[in-house]
Amino acid sequence: MNRNDVTEKIVATKVAKGIAWAAVAEAIGQSKEWTTAACLGQMTFTAEQAKTLGALFELSAEEVKWLQVVPYKGSLPTQVPTDPLIYRFYELVNVYGTTFKALIHEEFGDGIMSAIDFSMDLTREPDPKGDRVKIVMSGKFLPYKTY
């Protein structure tokens, strides 16, 4: 057994029970964005959170322990994603990545936006021409140091 096996069981049980990610998030007291990433194997749960998930997804004691192990991060199986929705994010970075970089460096200096000290909010925006997906990402600026 490994963390991927537990992730697959969580997803299968979620589908079988018809559970929404927002409901899982509410049960453990975290955002739906962080909770979804964690359930998909990208974050580490506390013992209390893992226990709650164990009950919700009918996990064994060993599976609950796997939820508390620091995962290998990075969930995409290929260099260029083939899933159409994920590919659009790849395309977005391909098209606008240099713009993000230029503007961040111009406004903040030489550094990066943290994906560790980070938050995200995904919401639906009603629009008469078709609903829109709104994603707000906020990451701490980390300047490169000289030494």
PDB file of C-alpha atoms in Angstrom:
ATOM      1  CA  MET A   1       0.000   0.000   0.000  1.00  0.00           C
ATOM      2  CA  ASN A   2       1.109   3.581  -0.696  1.00  0.00           C
ATOM      3  CA  ARG A   3      -0.323   7.107  -0.735  1.00  0.00           C
ATOM      4  CA  ASN A   4      -1.537   6.712  -4.330  1.00  0.00           C
ATOM      5  CA  ASP A   5      -3.612   3.690  -3.290  1.00  0.00           C
ATOM      6  CA  VAL A   6      -5.241   5.766  -0.540  1.00  0.00           C
ATOM      7  CA  THR A   7      -5.916   8.622  -2.977  1.00  0.00           C
ATOM      8  CA  GLU A   8      -7.631   6.223  -5.385  1.00  0.00           C
ATOM      9  CA  LYS A   9      -9.764   4.833  -2.556  1.00  0.00           C
ATOM     10  CA  ILE A  10     -10.770   8.337  -1.443  1.00  0.00           C
ATOM     11  CA  VAL A  11     -11.830   9.286  -4.982  1.00  0.00           C
ATOM     12  CA  ALA A  12     -13.709   5.992  -5.494  1.00  0.00           C
ATOM     13  CA  THR A  13     -15.552   6.375  -2.170  1.00  0.00           C
ATOM     14  CA  LYS A  14     -16.320  10.032  -2.923  1.00  0.00           C
ATOM     15  CA  VAL A  15     -17.937   9.012  -6.204  1.00  0.00           C
ATOM     16  CA  ALA A  16     -19.795   6.058  -4.676  1.00  0.00           C
ATOM     17  CA  LYS A  17     -21.191   8.158  -1.819  1.00  0.00           C
ATOM     18  CA  GLY A  18     -21.761  11.310  -3.885  1.00  0.00           C
ATOM     19  CA  ILE A  19     -19.706  13.478  -1.516  1.00  0.00           C
ATOM     20  CA  ALA A  20     -18.724  17.011  -2.607  1.00  0.00           C
ATOM     21  CA  TRP A  21     -15.221  18.319  -1.929  1.00  0.00           C
ATOM     22  CA  ALA A  22     -16.782  21.298  -0.124  1.00  0.00           C
ATOM     23  CA  ALA A  23     -18.443  18.888   2.327  1.00  0.00           C
ATOM     24  CA  VAL A  24     -15.119  17.154   2.969  1.00  0.00           C
ATOM     25  CA  ALA A  25     -13.515  20.559   3.579  1.00  0.00           C
ATOM     26  CA  GLU A  26     -16.224  21.515   6.030  1.00  0.00           C
ATOM     27  CA  ALA A  27     -15.736  18.246   7.919  1.00  0.00           C
ATOM     28  CA  ILE A  28     -12.021  18.933   8.488  1.00  0.00           C
ATOM     29  CA  GLY A  29     -12.238  22.726   8.797  1.00  0.00           C
ATOM     30  CA  GLN A  30     -10.130  23.717   5.782  1.00  0.00           C
ATOM     31  CA  SER A  31     -10.795  25.398   2.423  1.00  0.00           C
ATOM     32  CA  LYS A  32     -12.238  23.299  -0.393  1.00  0.00           C
ATOM     33  CA  GLU A  33      -9.171  24.120  -2.504  1.00  0.00           C
ATOM     34  CA  TRP A  34      -6.601  22.924   0.057  1.00  0.00           C
ATOM     35  CA  THR A  35      -8.728  19.937   1.054  1.00  0.00           C
ATOM     36  CA  THR A  36      -9.155  18.789  -2.533  1.00  0.00           C
ATOM     37  CA  ALA A  37      -5.407  19.061  -3.165  1.00  0.00           C
ATOM     38  CA  ALA A  38      -4.737  17.121   0.036  1.00  0.00           C
ATOM     39  CA  CYS A  39      -7.273  14.393  -0.756  1.00  0.00           C
ATOM     40  CA  LEU A  40      -5.685  14.076  -4.198  1.00  0.00           C
ATOM     41  CA  GLY A  41      -2.348  13.360  -2.518  1.00  0.00           C
ATOM     42  CA  GLN A  42      -0.603  16.750  -2.591  1.00  0.00           C
ATOM     43  CA  MET A  43      -0.720  17.820   1.073  1.00  0.00           C
ATOM     44  CA  THR A  44      -0.245  16.295   4.527  1.00  0.00           C
ATOM     45  CA  PHE A  45      -3.166  15.928   6.957  1.00  0.00           C
ATOM     46  CA  THR A  46      -2.905  16.295  10.721  1.00  0.00           C
ATOM     47  CA  ALA A  47      -3.770  13.248  12.823  1.00  0.00           C
ATOM     48  CA  GLU A  48      -7.174  14.737  13.670  1.00  0.00           C
ATOM     49  CA  GLN A  49      -7.962  15.558  10.034  1.00  0.00           C
ATOM     50  CA  ALA A  50      -6.832  12.107   8.908  1.00  0.00           C
ATOM     51  CA  LYS A  51      -9.051  10.464  11.520  1.00  0.00           C
ATOM     52  CA  THR A  52     -12.059  12.476  10.295  1.00  0.00           C
ATOM     53  CA  LEU A  53     -11.294  11.485   6.705  1.00  0.00           C
ATOM     54  CA  GLY A  54     -10.880   7.883   7.785  1.00  0.00           C
ATOM     55  CA  ALA A  55     -14.445   7.851   9.074  1.00  0.00           C
ATOM     56  CA  LEU A  56     -15.818   9.731   6.070  1.00  0.00           C
ATOM     57  CA  PHE A  57     -14.107   7.553   3.453  1.00  0.00           C
ATOM     58  CA  GLU A  58     -14.121   4.269   5.422  1.00  0.00           C
ATOM     59  CA  LEU A  59     -10.314   4.047   5.573  1.00  0.00           C
ATOM     60  CA  SER A  60      -8.335   1.490   7.543  1.00  0.00           C
ATOM     61  CA  ALA A  61      -5.944   2.524  10.327  1.00  0.00           C
ATOM     62  CA  GLU A  62      -3.009   2.018   7.930  1.00  0.00           C
ATOM     63  CA  GLU A  63      -4.663   4.193   5.265  1.00  0.00           C
ATOM     64  CA  VAL A  64      -5.264   6.933   7.854  1.00  0.00           C
ATOM     65  CA  LYS A  65      -1.535   6.843   8.669  1.00  0.00           C
ATOM     66  CA  TRP A  66      -0.677   7.322   4.972  1.00  0.00           C
ATOM     67  CA  LEU A  67      -2.661  10.585   4.989  1.00  0.00           C
ATOM     68  CA  GLN A  68      -0.167  11.925   7.544  1.00  0.00           C
ATOM     69  CA  VAL A  69       2.948  11.151   5.488  1.00  0.00           C
ATOM     70  CA  VAL A  70       4.525  14.036   3.571  1.00  0.00           C
ATOM     71  CA  PRO A  71       3.746  13.268  -0.090  1.00  0.00           C
ATOM     72  CA  TYR A  72       5.869  13.494  -3.192  1.00  0.00           C
ATOM     73  CA  LYS A  73       4.378  16.639  -4.715  1.00  0.00           C
ATOM     74  CA  GLY A  74       3.472  17.019  -8.347  1.00  0.00           C
ATOM     75  CA  SER A  75       0.358  15.318  -9.607  1.00  0.00           C
ATOM     76  CA  LEU A  76       0.722  15.469 -13.370  1.00  0.00           C
ATOM     77  CA  PRO A  77       1.823  12.221 -15.004  1.00  0.00           C
ATOM     78  CA  THR A  78       3.255  13.757 -18.194  1.00  0.00           C
ATOM     79  CA  GLN A  79       5.363  16.778 -19.066  1.00  0.00           C
ATOM     80  CA  VAL A  80       2.645  18.301 -21.254  1.00  0.00           C
ATOM     81  CA  PRO A  81      -0.769  17.488 -19.755  1.00  0.00           C
ATOM     82  CA  THR A  82      -3.263  15.797 -22.034  1.00  0.00           C
ATOM     83  CA  ASP A  83      -6.407  16.439 -19.990  1.00  0.00           C
ATOM     84  CA  PRO A  84      -8.132  19.392 -21.745  1.00  0.00           C
ATOM     85  CA  LEU A  85      -8.876  21.363 -18.575  1.00  0.00           C
ATOM     86  CA  ILE A  86      -5.388  20.917 -17.109  1.00  0.00           C
ATOM     87  CA  TYR A  87      -3.856  21.635 -20.515  1.00  0.00           C
ATOM     88  CA  ARG A  88      -5.531  25.083 -20.470  1.00  0.00           C
ATOM     89  CA  PHE A  89      -3.554  25.941 -17.336  1.00  0.00           C
ATOM     90  CA  TYR A  90      -0.390  24.745 -19.076  1.00  0.00           C
ATOM     91  CA  GLU A  91      -1.384  26.913 -22.045  1.00  0.00           C
ATOM     92  CA  LEU A  92      -2.066  29.859 -19.724  1.00  0.00           C
ATOM     93  CA  VAL A  93       1.431  29.615 -18.255  1.00  0.00           C
ATOM     94  CA  ASN A  94       2.920  29.161 -21.733  1.00  0.00           C
ATOM     95  CA  VAL A  95       1.208  32.313 -22.993  1.00  0.00           C
ATOM     96  CA  TYR A  96       1.267  34.487 -19.874  1.00  0.00           C
ATOM     97  CA  GLY A  97       4.165  33.018 -17.862  1.00  0.00           C
ATOM     98  CA  THR A  98       6.685  35.558 -19.129  1.00  0.00           C
ATOM     99  CA  THR A  99       4.135  38.309 -18.403  1.00  0.00           C
ATOM    100  CA  PHE A 100       3.652  37.066 -14.826  1.00  0.00           C
ATOM    101  CA  LYS A 101       7.427  36.946 -14.415  1.00  0.00           C
ATOM    102  CA  ALA A 102       8.037  40.410 -15.901  1.00  0.00           C
ATOM    103  CA  LEU A 103       5.336  42.079 -13.834  1.00  0.00           C
ATOM    104  CA  ILE A 104       6.258  40.338 -10.572  1.00  0.00           C
ATOM    105  CA  HIS A 105       9.918  41.288 -11.024  1.00  0.00           C
ATOM    106  CA  GLU A 106       9.027  44.872 -11.959  1.00  0.00           C
ATOM    107  CA  GLU A 107       6.691  45.347  -9.007  1.00  0.00           C
ATOM    108  CA  PHE A 108       8.433  43.210  -6.347  1.00  0.00           C
ATOM    109  CA  GLY A 109      12.034  42.673  -7.467  1.00  0.00           C
ATOM    110  CA  ASP A 110      14.036  39.527  -8.121  1.00  0.00           C
ATOM    111  CA  GLY A 111      12.226  36.636  -6.463  1.00  0.00           C
ATOM    112  CA  ILE A 112       9.347  34.196  -6.722  1.00  0.00           C
ATOM    113  CA  MET A 113       5.738  33.750  -5.645  1.00  0.00           C
ATOM    114  CA  SER A 114       5.574  31.023  -3.033  1.00  0.00           C
ATOM    115  CA  ALA A 115       3.515  27.912  -3.649  1.00  0.00           C
ATOM    116  CA  ILE A 116       4.074  27.022   0.019  1.00  0.00           C
ATOM    117  CA  ASP A 117       2.839  30.213   1.708  1.00  0.00           C
ATOM    118  CA  PHE A 118      -0.083  30.221  -0.707  1.00  0.00           C
ATOM    119  CA  SER A 119      -3.861  30.336  -0.863  1.00  0.00           C
ATOM    120  CA  MET A 120      -6.379  29.882  -3.639  1.00  0.00           C
ATOM    121  CA  ASP A 121     -10.088  30.542  -4.009  1.00  0.00           C
ATOM    122  CA  LEU A 122     -12.163  29.104  -6.850  1.00  0.00           C
ATOM    123  CA  THR A 123     -15.659  30.445  -7.418  1.00  0.00           C
ATOM    124  CA  ARG A 124     -18.342  30.454 -10.082  1.00  0.00           C
ATOM    125  CA  GLU A 125     -19.288  33.820 -11.586  1.00  0.00           C
ATOM    126  CA  PRO A 126     -22.701  33.873 -13.258  1.00  0.00           C
ATOM    127  CA  ASP A 127     -22.579  35.535 -16.670  1.00  0.00           C
ATOM    128  CA  PRO A 128     -25.349  35.839 -19.280  1.00  0.00           C
ATOM    129  CA  LYS A 129     -22.885  34.714 -21.972  1.00  0.00           C
ATOM    130  CA  GLY A 130     -21.935  31.607 -19.963  1.00  0.00           C
ATOM    131  CA  ASP A 131     -20.733  31.179 -16.401  1.00  0.00           C
ATOM    132  CA  ARG A 132     -17.108  32.030 -15.710  1.00  0.00           C
ATOM    133  CA  VAL A 133     -14.495  30.330 -13.538  1.00  0.00           C
ATOM    134  CA  LYS A 134     -12.782  32.756 -11.162  1.00  0.00           C
ATOM    135  CA  ILE A 135      -9.548  31.634  -9.549  1.00  0.00           C
ATOM    136  CA  VAL A 136      -7.719  33.946  -7.154  1.00  0.00           C
ATOM    137  CA  MET A 137      -4.218  32.862  -6.159  1.00  0.00           C
ATOM    138  CA  SER A 138      -2.185  34.574  -3.471  1.00  0.00           C
ATOM    139  CA  GLY A 139       1.397  33.602  -2.722  1.00  0.00           C
ATOM    140  CA  LYS A 140       3.959  35.274  -0.509  1.00  0.00           C
ATOM    141  CA  PHE A 141       6.738  37.046  -2.407  1.00  0.00           C
ATOM    142  CA  LEU A 142      10.110  35.503  -1.618  1.00  0.00           C
ATOM    143  CA  PRO A 143      13.071  37.627  -2.734  1.00  0.00           C
ATOM    144  CA  TYR A 144      16.328  35.997  -3.751  1.00  0.00           C
ATOM    145  CA  LYS A 145      19.051  36.723  -1.202  1.00  0.00           C
ATOM    146  CA  THR A 146      22.616  37.755  -1.872  1.00  0.00           C
ATOM    147  CA  TYR A 147      25.411  36.197   0.181  1.00  0.00           C
TER     148      TYR A 147
END
